[in-house]
Every structure is written in structure tokens, then in C-alpha cells.
CSV table of C-alpha atoms in Angstrom, one decimal:
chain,number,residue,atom,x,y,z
A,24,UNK,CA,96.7,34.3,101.3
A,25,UNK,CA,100.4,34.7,99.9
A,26,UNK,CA,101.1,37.3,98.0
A,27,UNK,CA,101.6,37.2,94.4
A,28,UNK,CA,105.2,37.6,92.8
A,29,UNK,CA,106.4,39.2,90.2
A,30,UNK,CA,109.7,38.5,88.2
A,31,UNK,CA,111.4,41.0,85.9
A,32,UNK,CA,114.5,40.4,84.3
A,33,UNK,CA,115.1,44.4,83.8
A,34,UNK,CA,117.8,44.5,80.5
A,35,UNK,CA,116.8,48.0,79.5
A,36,UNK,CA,119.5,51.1,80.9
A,37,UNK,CA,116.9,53.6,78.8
A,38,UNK,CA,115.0,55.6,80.7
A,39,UNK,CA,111.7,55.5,78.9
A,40,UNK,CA,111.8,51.3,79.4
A,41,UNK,CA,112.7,52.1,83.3
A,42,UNK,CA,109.8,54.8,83.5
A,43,UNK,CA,107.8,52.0,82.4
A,44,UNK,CA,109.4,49.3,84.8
A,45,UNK,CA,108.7,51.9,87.6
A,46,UNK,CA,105.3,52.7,86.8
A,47,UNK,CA,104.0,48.5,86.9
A,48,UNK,CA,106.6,48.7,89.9
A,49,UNK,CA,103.8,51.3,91.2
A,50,UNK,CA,100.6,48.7,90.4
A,51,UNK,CA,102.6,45.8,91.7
A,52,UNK,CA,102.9,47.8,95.2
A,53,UNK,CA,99.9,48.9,95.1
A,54,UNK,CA,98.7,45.0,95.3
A,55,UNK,CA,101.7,43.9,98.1
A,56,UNK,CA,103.2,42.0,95.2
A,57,UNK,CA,106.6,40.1,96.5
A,58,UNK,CA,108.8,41.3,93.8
A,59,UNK,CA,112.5,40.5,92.5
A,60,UNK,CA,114.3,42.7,90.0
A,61,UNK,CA,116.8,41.1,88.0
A,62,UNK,CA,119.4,43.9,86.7
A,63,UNK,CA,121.2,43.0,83.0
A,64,UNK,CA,123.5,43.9,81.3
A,65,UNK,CA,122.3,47.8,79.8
A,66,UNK,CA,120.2,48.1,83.2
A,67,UNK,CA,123.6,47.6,85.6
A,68,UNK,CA,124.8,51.0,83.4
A,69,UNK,CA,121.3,52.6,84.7
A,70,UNK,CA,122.3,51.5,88.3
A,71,UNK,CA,125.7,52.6,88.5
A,72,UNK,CA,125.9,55.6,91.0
A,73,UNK,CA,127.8,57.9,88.0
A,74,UNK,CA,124.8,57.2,85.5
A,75,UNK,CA,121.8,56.6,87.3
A,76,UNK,CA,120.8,60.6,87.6
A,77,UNK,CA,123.1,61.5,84.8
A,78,UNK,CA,121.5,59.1,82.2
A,79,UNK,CA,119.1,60.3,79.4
A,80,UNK,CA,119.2,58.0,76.8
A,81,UNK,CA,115.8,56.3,75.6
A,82,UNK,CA,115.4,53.3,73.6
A,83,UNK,CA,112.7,54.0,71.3
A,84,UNK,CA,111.0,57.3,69.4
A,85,UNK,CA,114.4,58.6,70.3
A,86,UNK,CA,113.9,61.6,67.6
A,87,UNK,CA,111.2,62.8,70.1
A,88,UNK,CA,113.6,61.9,72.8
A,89,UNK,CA,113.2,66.3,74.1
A,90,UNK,CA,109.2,65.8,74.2
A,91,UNK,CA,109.5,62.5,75.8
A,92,UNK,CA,111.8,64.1,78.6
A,93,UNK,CA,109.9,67.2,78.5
A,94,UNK,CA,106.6,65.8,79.1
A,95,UNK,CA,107.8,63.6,81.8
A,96,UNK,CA,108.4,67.0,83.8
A,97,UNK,CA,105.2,68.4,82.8
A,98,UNK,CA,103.4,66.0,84.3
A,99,UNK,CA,105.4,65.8,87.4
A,100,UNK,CA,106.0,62.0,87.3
A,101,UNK,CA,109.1,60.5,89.4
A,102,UNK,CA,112.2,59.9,87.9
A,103,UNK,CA,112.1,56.1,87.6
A,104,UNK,CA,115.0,55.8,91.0
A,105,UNK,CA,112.1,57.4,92.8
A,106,UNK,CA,109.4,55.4,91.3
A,107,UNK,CA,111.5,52.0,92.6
A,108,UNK,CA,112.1,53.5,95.8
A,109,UNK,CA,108.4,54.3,96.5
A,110,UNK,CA,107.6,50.5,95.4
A,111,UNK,CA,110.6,49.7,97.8
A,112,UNK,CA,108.9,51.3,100.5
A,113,UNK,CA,105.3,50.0,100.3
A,114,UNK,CA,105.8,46.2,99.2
A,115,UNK,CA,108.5,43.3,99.0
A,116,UNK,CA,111.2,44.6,96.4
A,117,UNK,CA,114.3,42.9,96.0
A,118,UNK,CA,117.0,44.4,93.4
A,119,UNK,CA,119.6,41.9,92.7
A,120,UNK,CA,122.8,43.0,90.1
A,121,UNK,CA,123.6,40.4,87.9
A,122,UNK,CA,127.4,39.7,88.5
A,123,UNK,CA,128.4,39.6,84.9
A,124,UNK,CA,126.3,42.6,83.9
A,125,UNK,CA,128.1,44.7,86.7
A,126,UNK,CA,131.6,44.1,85.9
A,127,UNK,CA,130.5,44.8,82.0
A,128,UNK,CA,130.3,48.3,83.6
A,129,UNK,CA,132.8,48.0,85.9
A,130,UNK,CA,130.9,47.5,88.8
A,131,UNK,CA,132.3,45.2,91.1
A,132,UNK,CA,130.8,45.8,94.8
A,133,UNK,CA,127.5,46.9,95.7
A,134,UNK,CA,128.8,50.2,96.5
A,135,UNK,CA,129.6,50.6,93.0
A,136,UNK,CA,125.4,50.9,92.3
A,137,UNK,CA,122.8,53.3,93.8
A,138,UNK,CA,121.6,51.8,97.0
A,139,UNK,CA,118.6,50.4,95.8
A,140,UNK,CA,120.1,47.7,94.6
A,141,UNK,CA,120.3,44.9,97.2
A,142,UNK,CA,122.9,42.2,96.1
A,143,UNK,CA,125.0,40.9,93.4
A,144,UNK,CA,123.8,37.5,91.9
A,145,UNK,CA,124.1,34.9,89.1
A,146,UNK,CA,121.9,33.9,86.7
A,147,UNK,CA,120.8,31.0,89.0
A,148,UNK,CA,118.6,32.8,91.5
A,149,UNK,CA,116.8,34.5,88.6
A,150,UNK,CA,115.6,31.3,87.1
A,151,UNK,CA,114.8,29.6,90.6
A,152,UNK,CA,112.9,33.0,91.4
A,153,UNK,CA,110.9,33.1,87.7
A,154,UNK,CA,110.2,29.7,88.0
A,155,UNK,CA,108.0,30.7,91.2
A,156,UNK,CA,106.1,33.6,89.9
A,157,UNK,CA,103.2,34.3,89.4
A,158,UNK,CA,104.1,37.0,86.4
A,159,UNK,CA,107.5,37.3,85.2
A,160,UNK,CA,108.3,40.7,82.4
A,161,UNK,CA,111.6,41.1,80.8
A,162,UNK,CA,112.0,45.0,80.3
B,30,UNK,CA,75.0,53.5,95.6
B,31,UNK,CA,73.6,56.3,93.2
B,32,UNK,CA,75.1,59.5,91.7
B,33,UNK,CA,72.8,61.5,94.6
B,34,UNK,CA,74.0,59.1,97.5
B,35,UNK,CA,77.4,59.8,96.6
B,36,UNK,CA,77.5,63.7,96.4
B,37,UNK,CA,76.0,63.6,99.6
B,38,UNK,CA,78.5,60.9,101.3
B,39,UNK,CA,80.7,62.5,103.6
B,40,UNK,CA,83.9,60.7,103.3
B,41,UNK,CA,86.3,60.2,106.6
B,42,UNK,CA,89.2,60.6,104.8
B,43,UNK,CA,90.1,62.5,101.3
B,44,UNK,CA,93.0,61.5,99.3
B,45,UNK,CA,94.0,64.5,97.0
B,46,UNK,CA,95.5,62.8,93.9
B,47,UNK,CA,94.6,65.5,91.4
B,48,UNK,CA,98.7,66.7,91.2
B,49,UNK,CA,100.1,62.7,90.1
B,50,UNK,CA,99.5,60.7,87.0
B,51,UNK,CA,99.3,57.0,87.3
B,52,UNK,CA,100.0,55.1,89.3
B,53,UNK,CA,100.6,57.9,91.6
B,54,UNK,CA,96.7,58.2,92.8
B,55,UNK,CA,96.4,54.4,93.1
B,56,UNK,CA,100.1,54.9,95.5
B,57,UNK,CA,98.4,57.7,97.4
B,58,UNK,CA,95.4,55.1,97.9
B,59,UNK,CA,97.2,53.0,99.3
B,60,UNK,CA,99.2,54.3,101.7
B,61,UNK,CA,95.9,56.1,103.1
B,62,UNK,CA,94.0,53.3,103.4
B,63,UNK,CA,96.1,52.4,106.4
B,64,UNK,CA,95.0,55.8,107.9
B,65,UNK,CA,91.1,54.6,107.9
B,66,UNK,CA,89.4,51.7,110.2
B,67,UNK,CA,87.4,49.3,108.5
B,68,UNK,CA,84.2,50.3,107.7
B,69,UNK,CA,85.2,54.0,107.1
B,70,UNK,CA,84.4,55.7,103.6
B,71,UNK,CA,87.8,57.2,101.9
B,72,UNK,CA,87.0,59.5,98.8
B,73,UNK,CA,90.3,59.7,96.1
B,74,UNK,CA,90.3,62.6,93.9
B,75,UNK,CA,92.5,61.6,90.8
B,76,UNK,CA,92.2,63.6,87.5
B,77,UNK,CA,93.7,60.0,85.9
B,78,UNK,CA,91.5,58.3,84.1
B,79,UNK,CA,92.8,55.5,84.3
B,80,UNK,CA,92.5,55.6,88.3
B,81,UNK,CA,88.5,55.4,88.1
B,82,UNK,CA,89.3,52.0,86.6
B,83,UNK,CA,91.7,51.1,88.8
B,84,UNK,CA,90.2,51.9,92.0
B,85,UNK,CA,87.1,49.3,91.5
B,86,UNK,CA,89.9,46.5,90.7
B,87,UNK,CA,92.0,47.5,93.2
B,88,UNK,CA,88.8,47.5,95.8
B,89,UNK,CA,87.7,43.9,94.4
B,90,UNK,CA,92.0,42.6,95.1
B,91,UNK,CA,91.9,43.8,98.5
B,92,UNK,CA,88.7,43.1,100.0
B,93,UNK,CA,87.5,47.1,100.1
B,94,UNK,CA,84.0,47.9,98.8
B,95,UNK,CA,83.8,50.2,95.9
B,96,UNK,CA,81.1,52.7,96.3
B,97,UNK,CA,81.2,54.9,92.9
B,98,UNK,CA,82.5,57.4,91.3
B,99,UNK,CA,81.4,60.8,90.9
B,100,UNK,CA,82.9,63.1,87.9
B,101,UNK,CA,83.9,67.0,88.8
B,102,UNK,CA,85.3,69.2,86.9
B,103,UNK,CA,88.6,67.8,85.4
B,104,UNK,CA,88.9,65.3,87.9
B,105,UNK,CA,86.7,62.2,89.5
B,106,UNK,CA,85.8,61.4,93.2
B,107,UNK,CA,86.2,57.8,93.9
B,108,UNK,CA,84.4,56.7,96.5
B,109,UNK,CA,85.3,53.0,98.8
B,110,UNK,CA,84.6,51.7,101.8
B,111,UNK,CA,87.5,49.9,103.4
């Protein structure tokens, strides 16, 4: 049998919506989903090599943004690079940078994102690639 | 299987889980059930709660049989049989 996919379009650069992004990352690897990542605008900040361990900002509760952060180390859970890498490891992850969402942050090669990302793409591939799946999330 | 089968089931392989909030238990699962031949009993200890639902989902996806649960102290045994 083939294996599901999964679709997100991943806008968010906050790391409480990528914590969240890596943890159904987690369930979709846990099932061998086939999955491609589709990095926007705010999320192609997230990815650049300068801000991806750097970057603290959260999109929502953010007046409990210490807790939130906080509680995250308590409980040990992977900072979200980790989480996708783990995915990246046990199932079919692709990572593609959307081209105008990378120059936005002036990100013009690969090398100008952490290396999980995989390519630099248009808007095309994403809707060929969401018209296939079997779930598609935008985060 | 029962509560009393279980506790006495000795499993082939033990996942310890109890240190990782979800999904890490269901991860851990995972890449141990690779470890096991088919047929072979794997116990996951996850204090997650969310794992004991998982597991049985999980089990049902894959093609693994779910044996039960057990609940400890702070944490549960999940028992499957690959």
C-alpha cells in the first residue's frame, strides 16, 4: 500500500506554531507518511541559519511567552529543528523554501537556510503536491 | 488479554519512554519496532497519556497487535505484539 501524504504549507516563523508543526511532524513519521513542507513567508525567517536557534518569538499567549518557553524545557521536548530532523530521519520529508519568501529575508541560496531545508521552489510544486494529498495543514 | 496475563507477559523488548512527552514515546516505538521479529511482544513504558491512546491506533495502522495496557505508578506499560 502507498503511503499516505501529508501537505503543509508552513507560514508561521513562531516557535510555538513550529513546536506544533514538529510534533504532527512526529505522528506523521510515526505512520511513514510521505511528507512535503512548504516554507512561507514568516517560516523562511525561522529557517534562515542566523534565526533558526536564535528565534523566540511566539505567535499567540505571547504575555505567557516565559512559561511557554519555560515549560517547553521542563518537559524536555526538542526544539522544533530537532523535532523535523527526527521526522527527516524516520519517514519521507521533503522541505522546500518558497523562492519569494526567501529573498523576503534575504535568502537567496540554499546555504542561506539551515540544512534541513531541501530546495528552493515556486508556488507551483505546492499546489501540484496539495492537490495529491491525502491531508494538507497550513501552520 | 487480561490485566493478570499482562503483568505476567514477559516482553522481548522494553522501550523506556517515561523521560519524552508526545510524540516522543510513539517515535521511540517506532524506531524499536524494527529491533523485534514478528511475532515478538515489545512493552512501551510512556507516562503520556496520550501514548496509551495512541499505541492501539498506531497497532491497528501498521498491522501490529495490541495487547493492553497495564497502569504503574505514574506511568503505563503498553503491551503489542508485532
Amino acid at each position: 500500500m502507498a503511503n499516505k501524504k501529508l501537505t503543509i504549507a508552513l507560514f508561521s516563523g513562531s516557535v510555538d506554531k513550529l513546536t506544533a508543526a514538529g510534533v504532527i511532524l512526529g505522528g506523521a513519521a510515526a505512520e511513514d507518511m510521505d511528507v512535503e513542507i512548504f516554507v512561507l513567508l514568516q517560516a523562511a525567517f525561522a529557517f534562515k541559519k542566523e534565526n533558526a536557534m536564535t528565534n523566540d518569538r511566539v505567535a499567540e499567549i505571547t504575555d505567557k511567552k516565559d512559561d511557554f518557553l519555560a515549560s517547553l524545557k521542563r518537559l524536555e521536548a526538542p526544539h522544533w529543528t530537532e523535532a523535523f530532523r527526527t521526522a527527516k530521519e524516520m519517514t519521507n520529508v521533503k522541505i522546500h523554501i518558497c523562492g519569494f519568501a526567501g529573498k523576503v529575508w534575504n535568502g537567496y541560496k540554499l546555504d542561506d537556510f539551515i540544512d534541513l531545508a531541501d530546495d528552493i521552489c515556486g508556488i507551483g510544486e505546492y499546489m501540484t503536491a496539495a492537490e495529491e494529498a491525502d491531508i494538507n495543514l497550513f501552520i | 488479554m487480561t490485566t493478570e496475563e499482562l503483568a505476567t507477559l514477559k516482553a522481548d523488548k522494553t522501550v523506556d519512554a517515561r523521560g519524552t512527552s508526545c510524540p516522543g514515546p510513539l517515535l521511540a516505538a517506532k524506531k524499536a519496532i524494527g529491533e523485534i521479529d514478528k511475532g515478538q511482544v515489545m512493552e512501551v513504558l510512556s507516562a503520556d497519556e496520550g501514548t496509551r491512546r495512541d499505541i492501539p491506533k498506531w497497532c491497528n495502522k501498521k498491522g501490529f497487535e495490541y495487547l493492553g495496557t497495564v497502569e504503574e505508578s505514574g506511568y503505563f506499560k503498553i503491551f503489542l505484539r508485532k
